[in-house]
């Protein structure tokens, strides 16, 4: 073994005591002396073992309501002393400080306290001082000291000590130190982000403790990992593990469905909606969403905001799809949908989503607020002689929700609460419109009386002219072009209604 160290003395002071007893029993078997505080001291005594109070080691009681217990040279000297150095040994002997070979300590539940909505005073008291210092000291001196900073590592250490007669190797101690520094840095990030909410310092700090290695990234030759807690977001009821591309599509699906309150079904392919319909029932919403583009729907990600019942599941079951997401399913629906073992069935849970989004870019990270704005009929300013009808305003609102979540440049055509077609990701808005018109007609949709939404302004009147020539009756755009009047004039010439919202929805 590489630089084996036999554990003689252990400092144990933990908030969580789950599965700690077997480790304590094993350490006692190896003759380890225990030092502890408060509740952990009582826990060890209740197991029937002797334990030295940290107060006796330091010569000071716990003071300031427990804020100061372990912060003392007699504790940190024993942890930080470098065993090979004669000067360090002499100083420990001079001050009668025992070498501490094992530190088991965790941290007050700061994040949980913040999430609970506790008062600031309670939150501040959950900022650990002694614990974080003990973790850093023991991890720094991993050459001679074992640090266990999480209850998740109790069993592993127990197995190591049982197999190695109470000793650890340098490689093992270094591995535990790496985990400990991960815990301490995550803790500090959580504290900083709490304080940095108002009048923020412009720095970027993120820390995610949970990770899921994916089969691969966007393509098989790329590695992929998801950092986050999918179990908090979904119950996976069937199917294989989510892939990188699945996750990207699921994120887009969740974003678009959250725009709708009425029963709605959306079908996505490569993050863009290829079918959306709002109806009085989920079943009819599914049937009409699929009719938007049944070709692109093949292998897509499906999402709805209502329960999937047996009849709806029977209809969905006719299509090959990758992922289906709903807030609930009937038993009959699950029986039908789980017939094929690979299709992924997710039941969505209520969970608060982040309000910001970021990604790596060039040699750094770019961060922005999520686009949580959506303009309804009350924010739509009519700018033409003809004003939109109440029905057209509702369709424009529907189309605006979709255009917001579609890759730019984009045009969305809609009618009667149904997506007719969209032109997505085009370098020209004219091309986006032509793509949408051609697609709608290829599936037999009548564009007469339909509405059109654009994610950004029209620099020229050509899109309005093409739309009018194809029967589109009302147009939504943010406005803001120096040539807005040309588009308005064209709409008037074609007898169309046009509204401006003042809000652009680019999605790059």
Coordinates of C-alpha atoms in Angstrom, one line a residue:
X1 CA 0.0 0.0 0.0
X2 CA 1.2 3.5 -0.8
X3 CA 2.0 5.4 2.5
X4 CA -0.5 3.5 4.7
X5 CA -1.8 5.3 7.8
X6 CA -3.3 3.5 10.8
X7 CA -6.1 5.5 12.4
X8 CA -5.5 6.1 16.1
X9 CA -7.7 9.1 16.9
X10 CA -10.9 10.3 15.2
X11 CA -12.8 13.6 15.5
X12 CA -16.4 13.0 14.7
X13 CA -19.1 15.7 14.7
X14 CA -21.9 15.4 12.3
X15 CA -25.4 16.7 11.6
X16 CA -26.6 13.5 9.8
X17 CA -26.0 10.2 11.6
X18 CA -27.6 7.9 9.1
X19 CA -25.5 4.6 8.8
X20 CA -22.8 6.1 11.1
X21 CA -23.2 3.4 13.8
X22 CA -21.5 0.5 11.9
X23 CA -18.5 2.7 11.2
X24 CA -18.2 3.7 14.8
X25 CA -18.4 0.1 15.9
X26 CA -15.6 -0.9 13.5
X27 CA -13.4 2.0 14.6
X28 CA -13.8 1.0 18.2
X29 CA -12.8 -2.5 17.3
X30 CA -9.5 -1.1 16.0
X31 CA -8.9 0.7 19.2
X32 CA -9.6 4.2 17.9
X33 CA -10.0 7.1 20.4
X34 CA -13.1 9.2 19.7
X35 CA -13.3 13.0 20.1
X36 CA -16.7 14.6 19.7
X37 CA -19.2 17.3 20.5
X38 CA -22.8 17.7 21.4
X39 CA -25.3 15.3 19.8
X40 CA -22.6 13.2 18.1
X41 CA -20.9 12.7 21.5
X42 CA -24.2 11.5 23.0
X43 CA -24.7 9.3 20.0
X44 CA -21.4 7.5 20.5
X45 CA -22.0 7.1 24.2
X46 CA -25.4 5.6 23.5
X47 CA -23.6 3.0 21.4
X48 CA -21.7 2.0 24.5
X49 CA -18.3 3.5 23.6
X50 CA -16.0 5.9 25.4
X51 CA -15.6 9.4 23.8
X52 CA -13.5 12.4 24.7
X53 CA -15.3 15.7 24.7
X54 CA -13.7 18.3 22.5
X55 CA -14.2 20.8 25.3
X56 CA -11.7 18.7 27.4
X57 CA -9.3 18.7 24.5
X58 CA -9.4 22.5 24.0
X59 CA -9.9 23.5 27.6
X60 CA -12.8 25.7 26.5
X61 CA -16.5 25.1 26.6
X62 CA -18.7 25.5 23.6
X63 CA -19.4 29.3 23.5
X64 CA -21.6 31.8 21.7
X65 CA -24.6 29.5 21.4
X66 CA -22.4 26.8 19.7
X67 CA -20.8 29.1 17.2
X68 CA -17.4 28.3 18.6
X69 CA -16.7 24.7 19.6
X70 CA -13.8 23.2 17.6
X71 CA -11.9 26.4 16.5
X72 CA -8.8 25.8 18.7
X73 CA -5.1 24.9 18.1
X74 CA -5.5 21.7 20.1
X75 CA -7.9 20.5 17.4
X76 CA -6.4 22.0 14.3
X77 CA -2.9 21.4 15.3
X78 CA -3.7 17.7 15.6
X79 CA -5.3 17.7 12.1
X80 CA -2.7 19.9 10.3
X81 CA 0.5 18.5 11.8
X82 CA 2.9 17.1 9.2
X83 CA 3.8 13.7 10.5
X84 CA 7.3 13.5 8.9
X85 CA 8.4 16.9 10.2
X86 CA 10.3 16.7 13.5
X87 CA 9.4 20.3 14.4
X88 CA 5.7 19.6 14.0
X89 CA 6.1 16.5 16.3
X90 CA 7.9 18.5 18.9
X91 CA 5.2 21.2 19.0
X92 CA 2.5 18.6 19.4
X93 CA 4.4 17.0 22.3
X94 CA 5.1 20.4 23.9
X95 CA 1.4 21.4 23.9
X96 CA 0.1 17.8 24.5
X97 CA -1.9 17.8 21.2
X98 CA -3.0 14.3 19.9
X99 CA -2.6 13.5 16.2
X100 CA -6.0 13.3 14.6
X101 CA -6.0 10.8 11.8
X102 CA -9.7 10.8 10.8
X103 CA -12.1 13.6 10.7
X104 CA -15.8 12.8 10.1
X105 CA -17.8 16.1 9.9
X106 CA -20.6 17.4 7.7
X107 CA -22.1 20.9 7.3
X108 CA -25.3 22.6 8.5
X109 CA -28.1 22.3 5.9
X110 CA -27.8 25.8 4.5
X111 CA -29.5 25.1 1.1
X112 CA -32.3 23.2 2.7
X113 CA -32.9 26.1 5.1
X114 CA -33.0 28.7 2.3
X115 CA -35.4 26.5 0.3
X116 CA -37.7 26.2 3.3
X117 CA -38.3 29.9 3.3
X118 CA -36.8 30.4 6.7
X119 CA -35.9 33.8 8.1
X120 CA -32.6 35.4 7.3
X121 CA -31.5 35.0 10.9
X122 CA -32.1 31.2 10.7
X123 CA -30.3 31.1 7.3
X124 CA -27.3 32.9 8.7
X125 CA -27.0 30.5 11.6
X126 CA -26.8 27.7 9.1
X127 CA -23.6 29.1 7.7
X128 CA -21.1 26.5 9.1
X129 CA -17.8 27.8 10.3
X130 CA -16.2 25.1 12.4
X131 CA -17.3 22.3 10.1
X132 CA -16.1 23.9 6.9
X133 CA -12.7 24.7 8.6
X134 CA -12.3 21.1 9.8
X135 CA -13.1 19.8 6.3
X136 CA -10.6 22.1 4.6
X137 CA -7.9 21.3 7.2
X138 CA -8.3 17.6 7.0
X139 CA -8.5 17.6 3.2
X140 CA -5.4 19.8 3.0
X141 CA -3.5 17.3 5.1
X142 CA -4.7 14.2 3.2
X143 CA -1.1 12.9 3.2
X144 CA -1.8 11.8 6.8
X145 CA -5.5 12.4 7.5
X146 CA -8.7 10.8 6.3
X147 CA -11.6 13.3 5.7
X148 CA -15.2 12.1 5.5
X149 CA -17.4 15.0 4.7
X150 CA -20.6 13.2 3.7
X151 CA -22.8 10.5 5.1
X152 CA -22.7 8.9 1.6
X153 CA -19.0 8.0 2.3
X154 CA -19.5 6.2 5.7
X155 CA -20.1 2.8 4.2
X156 CA -17.1 3.0 1.7
X157 CA -14.7 4.0 4.5
X158 CA -16.1 1.1 6.6
X159 CA -15.4 -1.3 3.8
X160 CA -11.8 0.0 3.3
X161 CA -10.9 -0.2 6.9
X162 CA -12.4 -3.7 7.3
X163 CA -10.4 -4.9 4.3
X164 CA -7.1 -3.1 5.2
X165 CA -6.9 -3.7 9.0
X166 CA -7.9 -0.1 9.9
X167 CA -5.5 1.5 7.5
X168 CA -5.9 3.7 4.4
X169 CA -3.7 4.4 1.4
X170 CA -2.5 7.8 0.1
X171 CA -4.6 7.3 -3.0
X172 CA -7.7 6.6 -0.9
X173 CA -7.1 9.6 1.3
X174 CA -6.6 11.9 -1.7
X175 CA -9.9 10.6 -3.2
X176 CA -11.8 11.5 0.0
X177 CA -10.1 14.9 0.0
X178 CA -11.2 15.6 -3.5
X179 CA -14.8 14.8 -2.5
X180 CA -14.5 17.0 0.6
X181 CA -13.2 20.0 -1.4
X182 CA -16.2 19.5 -3.8
X183 CA -18.5 19.6 -0.8
X184 CA -16.9 22.7 0.7
X185 CA -16.8 24.6 -2.7
X186 CA -20.4 23.8 -3.4
X187 CA -21.4 25.0 0.1
X188 CA -19.5 28.3 -0.4
X189 CA -21.1 28.7 -3.8
X190 CA -24.6 28.3 -2.3
X191 CA -23.9 30.9 0.4
X192 CA -22.4 33.4 -2.1
X193 CA -25.4 33.0 -4.5
X194 CA -27.8 33.6 -1.6
X195 CA -26.0 36.9 -0.8
X196 CA -25.6 37.8 -4.4
X197 CA -29.3 38.0 -5.3
X198 CA -29.7 41.8 -4.8
X199 CA -27.4 44.2 -6.5
X200 CA -25.3 41.3 -7.7
X201 CA -21.5 41.2 -8.2
X202 CA -21.0 40.3 -11.8
X203 CA -19.3 36.9 -11.4
X204 CA -20.4 33.5 -12.5
X205 CA -20.7 30.7 -10.0
X206 CA -22.6 27.5 -10.4
X207 CA -22.4 24.2 -8.6
X208 CA -24.4 21.0 -9.3
X209 CA -23.7 18.0 -7.1
X210 CA -25.8 15.5 -8.9
X211 CA -24.6 14.1 -12.3
X212 CA -25.8 11.5 -14.8
X213 CA -23.4 10.2 -17.4
X214 CA -25.2 10.0 -20.7
X215 CA -24.7 7.4 -23.4
X216 CA -23.0 10.1 -25.4
X217 CA -23.4 13.7 -26.3
X218 CA -25.0 15.2 -29.4
X219 CA -23.3 12.6 -31.5
X220 CA -21.8 9.2 -30.6
X221 CA -18.2 10.5 -30.7
X222 CA -19.0 13.2 -28.1
X223 CA -19.1 12.5 -24.3
X224 CA -22.1 13.8 -22.4
X225 CA -23.1 14.4 -18.8
X226 CA -26.2 15.9 -17.3
X227 CA -25.7 17.9 -14.1
X228 CA -28.9 18.3 -12.1
X229 CA -31.7 16.4 -10.4
X230 CA -33.9 14.8 -13.0
X231 CA -35.7 12.7 -10.3
X232 CA -37.0 16.0 -8.8
X233 CA -38.4 17.0 -12.2
X234 CA -39.9 13.7 -13.5
X235 CA -40.9 10.2 -12.5
X236 CA -39.6 7.9 -15.3
X237 CA -42.4 5.3 -15.7
X238 CA -41.0 3.5 -18.7
X239 CA -38.2 3.3 -21.2
X240 CA -34.4 3.7 -21.7
X241 CA -32.3 6.4 -20.2
X242 CA -32.7 9.9 -21.6
X243 CA -30.0 10.9 -24.1
X244 CA -28.3 14.3 -24.6
X245 CA -30.6 15.1 -27.5
X246 CA -33.7 13.8 -25.6
X247 CA -32.9 16.2 -22.7
X248 CA -32.5 19.2 -25.0
X249 CA -35.8 18.4 -26.6
X250 CA -37.5 17.8 -23.3
X251 CA -36.3 21.2 -22.0
X252 CA -37.8 22.8 -25.1
X253 CA -41.0 20.9 -24.7
X254 CA -41.4 21.9 -21.0
X255 CA -40.8 25.6 -22.0
X256 CA -43.5 25.7 -24.7
X257 CA -46.2 23.7 -22.8
X258 CA -45.9 26.1 -19.8
X259 CA -47.2 28.9 -22.0
X260 CA -50.6 27.2 -22.2
X261 CA -53.4 26.9 -19.6
X262 CA -56.1 25.4 -21.8
X263 CA -55.8 21.6 -22.7
X264 CA -52.9 21.5 -25.1
X265 CA -50.6 19.0 -26.8
X266 CA -47.3 19.8 -28.4
X267 CA -45.0 17.7 -30.6
X268 CA -41.4 18.7 -30.9
X269 CA -38.6 17.7 -33.2
X270 CA -35.1 19.1 -32.7
X271 CA -36.5 21.7 -30.1
X272 CA -39.0 23.1 -32.6
X273 CA -42.7 22.5 -32.5
X274 CA -44.0 20.6 -35.5
X275 CA -47.5 20.2 -34.0
X276 CA -49.5 22.2 -31.4
X277 CA -53.2 22.3 -30.7
X278 CA -55.4 23.6 -27.9
X279 CA -58.8 22.0 -27.5
X280 CA -61.4 21.3 -24.9
X281 CA -60.0 17.7 -24.4
X282 CA -56.5 16.3 -24.3
X283 CA -57.5 13.6 -26.8
X284 CA -58.7 16.1 -29.4
X285 CA -55.6 18.3 -28.8
X286 CA -53.5 15.3 -29.6
X287 CA -55.3 14.4 -32.8
X288 CA -55.2 17.9 -34.1
X289 CA -51.5 18.5 -33.0
X290 CA -50.5 15.3 -34.9
X291 CA -52.4 16.5 -38.0
X292 CA -50.2 19.6 -38.2
X293 CA -47.2 17.5 -39.5
X294 CA -47.5 13.7 -39.0
X295 CA -44.3 13.2 -41.0
X296 CA -42.1 15.2 -38.6
X297 CA -43.9 13.9 -35.6
X298 CA -42.3 10.5 -36.2
X299 CA -39.7 10.0 -33.5
X300 CA -40.6 13.2 -31.7
X301 CA -41.0 14.4 -28.2
X302 CA -44.6 14.7 -27.1
X303 CA -45.9 16.8 -24.2
X304 CA -49.2 17.8 -22.7
X305 CA -50.5 19.8 -19.8
X306 CA -53.4 17.4 -18.9
X307 CA -53.9 13.8 -17.9
X308 CA -53.5 11.1 -20.6
X309 CA -56.4 8.7 -20.4
X310 CA -56.9 5.4 -22.1
X311 CA -58.5 6.7 -25.3
X312 CA -55.8 9.3 -25.8
X313 CA -53.1 6.7 -25.1
X314 CA -54.6 4.4 -27.7
X315 CA -54.3 7.2 -30.3
X316 CA -50.7 8.1 -29.3
X317 CA -49.8 4.4 -29.4
X318 CA -50.2 4.5 -33.2
X319 CA -47.1 6.7 -33.5
X320 CA -43.5 5.9 -33.0
X321 CA -42.1 8.5 -30.6
X322 CA -39.1 8.9 -28.3
X323 CA -40.5 10.7 -25.2
X324 CA -44.0 11.4 -23.8
X325 CA -44.4 13.9 -20.9
X326 CA -47.6 14.5 -19.0
X327 CA -48.5 15.5 -15.4
X328 CA -50.5 12.3 -15.0
X329 CA -51.7 9.1 -16.7
X330 CA -54.6 6.8 -16.1
X331 CA -53.8 3.1 -15.3
X332 CA -55.3 2.1 -18.6
X333 CA -53.1 4.7 -20.4
X334 CA -49.9 3.3 -18.8
X335 CA -50.8 -0.2 -19.7
X336 CA -51.0 0.8 -23.3
X337 CA -48.1 3.1 -23.4
X338 CA -45.6 0.8 -21.7
X339 CA -46.2 -2.0 -24.2
X340 CA -42.9 -1.0 -25.9
X341 CA -40.0 -1.1 -23.4
X342 CA -37.8 1.6 -25.1
X343 CA -40.2 4.5 -25.3
X344 CA -39.7 7.0 -22.5
X345 CA -42.7 7.9 -20.4
X346 CA -42.2 10.8 -18.0
X347 CA -44.6 12.0 -15.3
X348 CA -43.8 15.6 -14.7
X349 CA -43.7 16.9 -11.1
X350 CA -44.2 20.4 -9.8
X351 CA -40.8 22.0 -9.4
X352 CA -39.5 25.5 -9.5
X353 CA -37.4 26.1 -12.6
X354 CA -34.4 28.5 -12.9
X355 CA -35.1 32.0 -14.0
X356 CA -31.7 32.3 -15.8
X357 CA -30.0 30.3 -18.5
X358 CA -26.3 30.0 -19.5
X359 CA -24.0 28.2 -21.9
X360 CA -20.3 28.1 -22.7
X361 CA -19.3 30.4 -25.5
X362 CA -15.8 31.1 -26.9
X363 CA -13.5 31.1 -23.9
X364 CA -16.2 31.9 -21.3
X365 CA -19.8 31.6 -20.3
X366 CA -22.8 33.7 -21.5
X367 CA -25.7 34.2 -19.0
X368 CA -29.1 35.8 -19.5
X369 CA -32.6 35.9 -17.9
X370 CA -35.0 33.5 -19.4
X371 CA -37.5 34.9 -21.8
X372 CA -40.5 34.8 -19.5
X373 CA -42.5 37.5 -21.3
X374 CA -45.4 36.7 -23.5
X375 CA -47.7 39.3 -25.0
X376 CA -51.4 38.6 -25.0
X377 CA -54.3 40.5 -26.8
X378 CA -54.1 43.3 -24.3
X379 CA -50.5 44.1 -25.4
X380 CA -51.3 43.9 -29.1
X381 CA -51.5 47.3 -30.6
X382 CA -53.5 47.5 -33.9
X383 CA -51.7 49.6 -36.4
X384 CA -53.8 49.0 -39.5
X385 CA -57.2 50.3 -40.7
X386 CA -58.7 46.8 -40.2
X387 CA -58.5 45.7 -36.6
X388 CA -58.3 42.0 -35.7
X389 CA -61.4 40.2 -34.5
X390 CA -61.6 38.6 -31.1
X391 CA -61.0 35.2 -32.7
X392 CA -58.0 36.5 -34.6
X393 CA -56.5 38.0 -31.4
X394 CA -56.7 34.7 -29.7
X395 CA -55.1 33.0 -32.6
X396 CA -52.3 35.6 -32.7
X397 CA -51.8 35.0 -29.0
X398 CA -51.6 31.3 -29.7
X399 CA -49.1 31.8 -32.5
X400 CA -47.0 34.2 -30.5
X401 CA -46.5 31.5 -27.8
X402 CA -45.2 29.2 -30.4
X403 CA -43.0 31.7 -32.3
X404 CA -41.3 32.6 -29.0
X405 CA -40.0 29.0 -28.7
X406 CA -39.1 28.4 -32.3
X407 CA -35.6 28.9 -33.8
X408 CA -35.0 32.3 -35.5
X409 CA -35.6 33.4 -38.1
X410 CA -39.1 32.1 -37.8
X411 CA -42.7 32.5 -39.0
X412 CA -45.6 30.7 -37.4
X413 CA -49.0 30.2 -39.2
X414 CA -52.0 29.3 -37.0
X415 CA -55.8 29.1 -37.1
X416 CA -58.4 28.0 -34.6
X417 CA -55.9 27.2 -31.9
X418 CA -53.9 25.0 -34.2
X419 CA -50.4 25.3 -35.6
X420 CA -50.7 25.1 -39.3
X421 CA -47.0 25.3 -40.1
X422 CA -43.8 27.2 -39.2
X423 CA -40.7 28.2 -41.0
X424 CA -37.7 27.7 -38.7
X425 CA -34.1 28.7 -38.5
X426 CA -33.9 30.4 -41.8
X427 CA -31.4 33.1 -42.7
X428 CA -34.2 35.1 -44.4
X429 CA -37.6 35.8 -43.0
X430 CA -39.0 35.6 -46.5
X431 CA -37.6 32.1 -46.8
X432 CA -39.1 31.2 -43.4
X433 CA -42.6 32.4 -44.6
X434 CA -42.3 30.5 -47.9
X435 CA -41.3 27.4 -46.0
X436 CA -44.3 27.7 -43.7
X437 CA -46.8 28.3 -46.5
X438 CA -45.5 25.4 -48.6
X439 CA -45.6 23.1 -45.6
X440 CA -49.1 24.1 -44.6
X441 CA -50.4 23.6 -48.1
X442 CA -48.7 20.2 -48.4
X443 CA -50.8 19.0 -45.5
X444 CA -54.0 20.4 -47.0
X445 CA -54.5 23.4 -44.6
X446 CA -56.6 26.3 -45.9
X447 CA -54.7 29.5 -45.1
X448 CA -57.7 31.8 -45.7
X449 CA -58.4 33.5 -42.5
X450 CA -55.2 32.2 -40.8
X451 CA -52.9 34.4 -38.8
X452 CA -49.1 34.9 -39.0
X453 CA -46.7 35.7 -36.1
X454 CA -43.1 36.8 -36.6
X455 CA -40.4 36.6 -33.9
X456 CA -38.9 40.0 -35.1
X457 CA -39.8 43.0 -37.2
X458 CA -40.2 43.0 -41.0
X459 CA -37.5 45.1 -42.5
X460 CA -39.4 45.2 -45.8
X461 CA -43.1 44.7 -46.7
X462 CA -42.4 41.6 -48.8
X463 CA -43.5 39.1 -46.1
X464 CA -46.8 40.9 -45.5
X465 CA -47.4 41.0 -49.2
X466 CA -46.7 37.2 -49.6
X467 CA -48.9 36.5 -46.6
X468 CA -51.8 38.6 -47.9
X469 CA -51.6 36.9 -51.3
X470 CA -52.0 33.5 -49.6
X471 CA -55.2 34.5 -47.6
X472 CA -53.6 35.3 -44.3
X473 CA -55.9 37.7 -42.5
X474 CA -53.9 39.0 -39.5
X475 CA -50.3 39.5 -38.7
X476 CA -48.4 39.9 -35.4
X477 CA -44.9 41.4 -35.2
X478 CA -42.9 43.3 -32.6
X479 CA -42.3 46.4 -34.8
X480 CA -39.3 48.6 -34.4
X481 CA -38.0 48.8 -38.0
X482 CA -37.3 52.2 -39.5
X483 CA -39.5 50.9 -42.4
X484 CA -42.5 49.7 -40.3
X485 CA -44.8 52.0 -42.2
X486 CA -44.1 50.1 -45.4
X487 CA -45.4 46.9 -43.9
X488 CA -48.4 48.7 -42.4
X489 CA -49.2 50.2 -45.8
X490 CA -48.9 46.8 -47.4
X491 CA -51.3 45.3 -44.8
X492 CA -53.8 48.1 -45.5
X493 CA -53.5 47.5 -49.2
X494 CA -54.2 43.7 -48.7
X495 CA -57.0 44.4 -46.3
X496 CA -55.2 42.7 -43.5
X497 CA -55.1 43.4 -39.7
X498 CA -51.7 44.0 -38.2
X499 CA -50.7 44.3 -34.5
X500 CA -47.4 45.2 -32.9
X501 CA -46.3 44.0 -29.5
X502 CA -43.1 45.9 -29.0
X503 CA -41.3 42.7 -27.8
X504 CA -38.9 40.7 -29.9
X505 CA -38.5 36.9 -29.3
X506 CA -35.3 35.9 -31.1
X507 CA -34.2 32.3 -30.2
X508 CA -30.7 31.5 -31.4

